[in-house]
Short mmCIF file of C-alpha atoms in Angstrom, two decimals:
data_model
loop_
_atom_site.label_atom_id
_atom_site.label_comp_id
_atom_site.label_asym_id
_atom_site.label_seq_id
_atom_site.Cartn_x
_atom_site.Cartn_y
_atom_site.Cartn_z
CA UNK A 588 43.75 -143.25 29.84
CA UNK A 589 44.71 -146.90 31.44
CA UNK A 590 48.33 -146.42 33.23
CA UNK A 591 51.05 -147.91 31.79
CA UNK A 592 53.03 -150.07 34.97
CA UNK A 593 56.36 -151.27 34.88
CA UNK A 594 57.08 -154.84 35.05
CA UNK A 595 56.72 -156.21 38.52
CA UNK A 596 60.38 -156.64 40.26
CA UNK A 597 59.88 -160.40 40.93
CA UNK A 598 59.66 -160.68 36.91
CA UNK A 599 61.43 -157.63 35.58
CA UNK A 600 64.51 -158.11 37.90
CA UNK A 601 65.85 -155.11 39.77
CA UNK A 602 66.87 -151.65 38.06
CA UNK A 603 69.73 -152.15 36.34
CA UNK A 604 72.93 -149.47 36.89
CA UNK A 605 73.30 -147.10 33.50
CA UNK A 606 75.37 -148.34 30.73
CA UNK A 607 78.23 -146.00 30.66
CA UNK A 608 79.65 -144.72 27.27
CA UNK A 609 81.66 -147.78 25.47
CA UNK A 610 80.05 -150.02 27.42
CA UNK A 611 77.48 -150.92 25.40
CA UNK A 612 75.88 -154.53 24.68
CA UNK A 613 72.59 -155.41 24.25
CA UNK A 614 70.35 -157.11 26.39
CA UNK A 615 68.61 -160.11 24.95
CA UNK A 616 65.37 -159.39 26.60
CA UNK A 617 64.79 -156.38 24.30
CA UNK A 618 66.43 -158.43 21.03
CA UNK A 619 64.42 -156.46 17.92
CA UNK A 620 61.56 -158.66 16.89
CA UNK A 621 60.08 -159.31 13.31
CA UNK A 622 57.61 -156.56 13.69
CA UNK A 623 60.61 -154.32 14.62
CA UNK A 624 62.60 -155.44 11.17
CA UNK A 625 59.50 -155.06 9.00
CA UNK A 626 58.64 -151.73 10.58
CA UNK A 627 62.39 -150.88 9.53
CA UNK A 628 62.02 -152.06 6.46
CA UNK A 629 59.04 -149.45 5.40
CA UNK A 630 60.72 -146.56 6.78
CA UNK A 631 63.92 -147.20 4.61
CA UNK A 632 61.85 -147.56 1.83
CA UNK A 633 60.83 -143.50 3.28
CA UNK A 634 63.89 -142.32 4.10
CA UNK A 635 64.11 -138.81 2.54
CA UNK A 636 60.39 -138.21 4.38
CA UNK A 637 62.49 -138.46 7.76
CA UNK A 638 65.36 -136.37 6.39
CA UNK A 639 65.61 -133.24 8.89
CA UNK A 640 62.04 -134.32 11.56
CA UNK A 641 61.96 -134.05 15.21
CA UNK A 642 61.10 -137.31 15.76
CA UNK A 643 59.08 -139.19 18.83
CA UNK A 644 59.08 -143.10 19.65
CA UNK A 645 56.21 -144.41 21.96
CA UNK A 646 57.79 -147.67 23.08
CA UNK A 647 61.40 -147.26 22.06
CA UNK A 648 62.65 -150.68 23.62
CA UNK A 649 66.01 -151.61 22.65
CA UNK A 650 66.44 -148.16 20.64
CA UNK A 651 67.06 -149.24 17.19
CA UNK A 652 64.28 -147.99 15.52
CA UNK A 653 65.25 -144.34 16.52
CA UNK A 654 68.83 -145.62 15.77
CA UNK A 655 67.66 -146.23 12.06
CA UNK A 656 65.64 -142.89 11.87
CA UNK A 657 69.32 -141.17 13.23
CA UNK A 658 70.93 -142.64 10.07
CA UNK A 659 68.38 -141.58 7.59
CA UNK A 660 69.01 -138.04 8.84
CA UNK A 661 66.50 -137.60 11.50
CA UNK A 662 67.16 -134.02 13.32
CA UNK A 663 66.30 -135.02 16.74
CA UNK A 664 65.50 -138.46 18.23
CA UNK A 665 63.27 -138.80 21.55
CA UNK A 666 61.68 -142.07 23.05
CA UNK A 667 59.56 -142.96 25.59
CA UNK A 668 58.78 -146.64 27.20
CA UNK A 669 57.48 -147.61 30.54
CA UNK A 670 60.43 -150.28 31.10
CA UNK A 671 63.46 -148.79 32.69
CA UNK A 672 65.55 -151.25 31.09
CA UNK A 673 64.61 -150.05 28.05
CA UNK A 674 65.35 -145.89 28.47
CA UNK A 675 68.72 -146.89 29.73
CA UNK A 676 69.02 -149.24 27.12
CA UNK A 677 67.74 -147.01 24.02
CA UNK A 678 69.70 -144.38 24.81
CA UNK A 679 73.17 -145.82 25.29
CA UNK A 680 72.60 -147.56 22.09
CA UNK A 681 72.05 -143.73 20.76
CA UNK A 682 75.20 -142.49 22.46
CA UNK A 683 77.04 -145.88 20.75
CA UNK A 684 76.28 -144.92 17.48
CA UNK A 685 77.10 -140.81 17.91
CA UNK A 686 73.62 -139.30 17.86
CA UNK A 687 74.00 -138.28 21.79
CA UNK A 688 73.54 -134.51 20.71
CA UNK A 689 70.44 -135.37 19.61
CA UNK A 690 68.52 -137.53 21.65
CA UNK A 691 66.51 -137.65 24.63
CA UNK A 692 65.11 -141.09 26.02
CA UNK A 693 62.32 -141.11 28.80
CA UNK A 694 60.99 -144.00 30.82
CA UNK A 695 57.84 -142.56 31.54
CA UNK A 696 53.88 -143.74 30.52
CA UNK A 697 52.43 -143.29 26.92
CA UNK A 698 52.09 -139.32 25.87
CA UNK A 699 53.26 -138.10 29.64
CA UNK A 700 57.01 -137.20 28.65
CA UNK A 701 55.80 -135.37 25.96
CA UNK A 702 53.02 -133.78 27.03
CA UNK A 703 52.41 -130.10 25.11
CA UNK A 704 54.93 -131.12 22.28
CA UNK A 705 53.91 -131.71 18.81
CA UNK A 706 56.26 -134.12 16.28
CA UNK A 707 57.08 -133.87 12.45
CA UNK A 708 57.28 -137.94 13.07
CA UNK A 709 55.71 -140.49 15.18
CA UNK A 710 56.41 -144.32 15.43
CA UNK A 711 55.34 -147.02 17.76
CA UNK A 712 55.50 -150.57 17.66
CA UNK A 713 53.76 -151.57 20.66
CA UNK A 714 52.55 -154.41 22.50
CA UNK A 715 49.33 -155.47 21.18
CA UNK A 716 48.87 -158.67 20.94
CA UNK A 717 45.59 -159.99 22.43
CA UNK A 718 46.60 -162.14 25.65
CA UNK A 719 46.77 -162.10 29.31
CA UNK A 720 49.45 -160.26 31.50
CA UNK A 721 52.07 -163.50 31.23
CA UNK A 722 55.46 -163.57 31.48
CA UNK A 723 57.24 -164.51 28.20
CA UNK A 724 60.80 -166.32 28.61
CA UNK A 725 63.46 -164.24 27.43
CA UNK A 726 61.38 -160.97 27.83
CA UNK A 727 60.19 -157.90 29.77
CA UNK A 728 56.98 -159.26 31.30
CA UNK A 729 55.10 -155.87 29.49
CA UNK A 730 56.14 -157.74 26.07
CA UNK A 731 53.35 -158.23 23.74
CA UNK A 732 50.85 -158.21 26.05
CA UNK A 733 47.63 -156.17 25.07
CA UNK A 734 45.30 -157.18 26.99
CA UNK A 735 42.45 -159.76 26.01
CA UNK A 736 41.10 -157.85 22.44
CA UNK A 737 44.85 -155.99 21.92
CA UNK A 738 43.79 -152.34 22.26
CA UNK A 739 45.28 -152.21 25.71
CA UNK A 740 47.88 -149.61 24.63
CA UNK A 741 46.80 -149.27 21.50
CA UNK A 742 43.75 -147.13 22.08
CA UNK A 743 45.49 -144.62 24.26
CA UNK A 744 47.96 -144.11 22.00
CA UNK A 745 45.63 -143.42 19.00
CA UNK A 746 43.63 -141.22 21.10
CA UNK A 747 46.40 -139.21 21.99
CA UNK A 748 48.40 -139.10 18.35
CA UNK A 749 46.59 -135.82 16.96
CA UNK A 750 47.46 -133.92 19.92
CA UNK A 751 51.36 -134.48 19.24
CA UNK A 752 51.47 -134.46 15.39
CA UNK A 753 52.46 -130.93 13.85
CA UNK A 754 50.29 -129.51 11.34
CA UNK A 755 51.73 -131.93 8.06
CA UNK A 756 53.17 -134.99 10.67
CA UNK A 757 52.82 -138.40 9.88
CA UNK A 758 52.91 -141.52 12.07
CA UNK A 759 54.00 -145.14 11.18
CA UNK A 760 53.11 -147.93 13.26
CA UNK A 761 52.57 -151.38 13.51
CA UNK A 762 49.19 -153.30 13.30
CA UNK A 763 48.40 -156.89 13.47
CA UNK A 764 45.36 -157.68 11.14
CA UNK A 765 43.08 -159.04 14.04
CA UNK A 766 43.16 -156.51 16.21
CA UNK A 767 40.34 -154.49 13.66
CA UNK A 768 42.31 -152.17 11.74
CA UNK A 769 39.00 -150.68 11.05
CA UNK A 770 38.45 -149.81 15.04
CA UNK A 771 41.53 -147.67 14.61
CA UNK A 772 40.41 -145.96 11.53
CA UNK A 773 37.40 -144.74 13.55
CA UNK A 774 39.49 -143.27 16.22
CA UNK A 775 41.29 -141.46 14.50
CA UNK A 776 38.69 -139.78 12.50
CA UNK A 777 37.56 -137.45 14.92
CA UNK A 778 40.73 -136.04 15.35
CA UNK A 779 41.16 -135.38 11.51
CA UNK A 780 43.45 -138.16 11.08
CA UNK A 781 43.04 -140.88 8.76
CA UNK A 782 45.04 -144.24 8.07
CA UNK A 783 46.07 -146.18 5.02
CA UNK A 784 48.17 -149.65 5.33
CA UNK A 785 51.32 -149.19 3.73
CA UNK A 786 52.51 -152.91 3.74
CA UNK A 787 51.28 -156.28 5.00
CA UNK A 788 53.86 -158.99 5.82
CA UNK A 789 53.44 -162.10 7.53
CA UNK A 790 54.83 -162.95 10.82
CA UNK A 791 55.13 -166.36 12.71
CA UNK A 792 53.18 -166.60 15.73
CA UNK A 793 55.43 -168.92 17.88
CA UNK A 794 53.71 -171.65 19.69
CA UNK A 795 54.06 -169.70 22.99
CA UNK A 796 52.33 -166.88 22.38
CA UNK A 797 49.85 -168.52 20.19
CA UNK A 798 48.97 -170.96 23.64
CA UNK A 799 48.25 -166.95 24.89
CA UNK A 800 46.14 -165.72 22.44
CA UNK A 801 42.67 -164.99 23.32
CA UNK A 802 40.84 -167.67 22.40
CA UNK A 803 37.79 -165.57 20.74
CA UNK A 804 40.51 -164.02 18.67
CA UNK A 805 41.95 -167.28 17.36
CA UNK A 806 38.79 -168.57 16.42
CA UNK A 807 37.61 -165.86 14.64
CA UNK A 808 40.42 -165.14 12.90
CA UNK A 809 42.16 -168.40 11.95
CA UNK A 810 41.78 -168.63 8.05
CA UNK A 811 41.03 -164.62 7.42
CA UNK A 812 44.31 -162.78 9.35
CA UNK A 813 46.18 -166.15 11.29
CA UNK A 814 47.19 -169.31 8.89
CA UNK A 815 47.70 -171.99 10.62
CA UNK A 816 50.09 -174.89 8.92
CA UNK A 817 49.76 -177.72 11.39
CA UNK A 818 51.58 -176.88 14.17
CA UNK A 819 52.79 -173.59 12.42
CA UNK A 820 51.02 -170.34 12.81
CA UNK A 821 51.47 -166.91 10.96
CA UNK A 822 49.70 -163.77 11.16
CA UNK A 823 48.96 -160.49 8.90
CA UNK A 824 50.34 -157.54 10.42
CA UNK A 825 50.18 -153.97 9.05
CA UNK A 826 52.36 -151.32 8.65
CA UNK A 827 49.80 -148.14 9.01
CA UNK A 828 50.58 -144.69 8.52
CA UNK A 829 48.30 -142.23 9.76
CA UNK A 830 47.81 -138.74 8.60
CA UNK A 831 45.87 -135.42 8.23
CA UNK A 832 42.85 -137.15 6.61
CA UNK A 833 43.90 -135.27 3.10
CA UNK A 834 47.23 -136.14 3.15
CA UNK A 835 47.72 -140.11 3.51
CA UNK A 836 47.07 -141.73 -0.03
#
């Protein structure tokens, strides 16, 4: 499995001291993104499936994802990401909003933190967009990226999902259209785990990460998964849950 590495200091900046209780404000270099609101959106639309889970967050960022699971009645709340920034950040955000009792933020790489635990729940929106390592204004440098086809991240975590899923767990995650959906089906079939997109939405590809994308990737995909408007560009992405292969619809 590829390690995860922190942003460089000359782009991340240096470690930043915790955020004590009250203190609270959000940074804007881990602002929630579209795929963060749509991914949101889906599991409100679930919310009684969340109701009482022990609950695990690959790539927890800014900490409002397991901040929305909290409020649908989540039993316990614990994220990992690689960005330091982001465990300090996640779980003050947690300790804003009252669910300190109950969660547990890591930084730490992928499946490491939680290594030997299984989950009722698993979601992860993670970087996988199909570009070079590039620093992004107004972002971690680790934002996005996915390396040149997207699976950077992507693949490790798939291959790791059935050994942290309890017997009847579920996982929700997000999934542009061009990085093969159908790639990650296979994957997960081995491990008895099959996937069905729940939603599709469309989300604008802004002009500086679409001067990033891999150009094989653009070409291929501009008029199937990527519509371009003149200079305006949006993409398919996926919501995907993944399941015991008898149990996702």
């Amino acid at each position: 499995m590829p390690t995860l590495k922190p942003a460089p200091a000359a782009l991340a900046g240096s470690p930043p001291a915790p955020i004590q209780a009250g203190q609270y404000v959000p940074r804007v270099s881990l602002r929630p993104s579209e795929y963060t609101a749509a991914l949101i959106q889906v599991l409100h639309g679930k919310a009684a499936d969340w109701r009482g889970a022990q609950v695990l967050e690959i790539g927890s960022g800014s900490g409002v994802v397991l901040a929305a699971l909290g409020a649908m009645g989540a039993a316990s709340l614990f994220g990992v990401d690689i960005e330091v920034e982001a465990a300090d950040e996640g779980l003050a955000l947690l300790r804003e909003l009252g669910y300190a009792a109950i969660s547990r933020v890591e930084q730490g790489d992928m499946w490491l933190p939680a290594a030997g635990r299984r989950f009722d729940f698993i979601v992860a929106n993670l970087p996988h967009f199909p570009m070079p390592p590039a620093p992004v204004k107004g972002r971690l440098a680790s934002w996005s990226y996915g390396g040149g086809d997207g699976r950077e991240l992507l693949n490790p975590f798939l291959a790791g999902l059935g050994q942290h899923l309890a017997p009847r767990g579920r996982a929700i995650i997000t999934h542009n259209a061009f990085v093969d959906v159908e790639q990650s089906r296979a994957m997960l079939r081995p491990q008895g785990l099959g996937l069905r997109i729940a939603q599709t939405f469309w989300i604008n590809i802004p002009d500086v990460k679409l001067e990033l994308l891999t150009p094989a990737v653009l070409a291929a995909e501009t008029g199937r998964t990527i519509h371009r408007y003149g200079p305006h560009a949006f993409a398919d992405m996926h919501i995907v849950e993944i399941g015991a292969l008898k149990h996702p619809d």
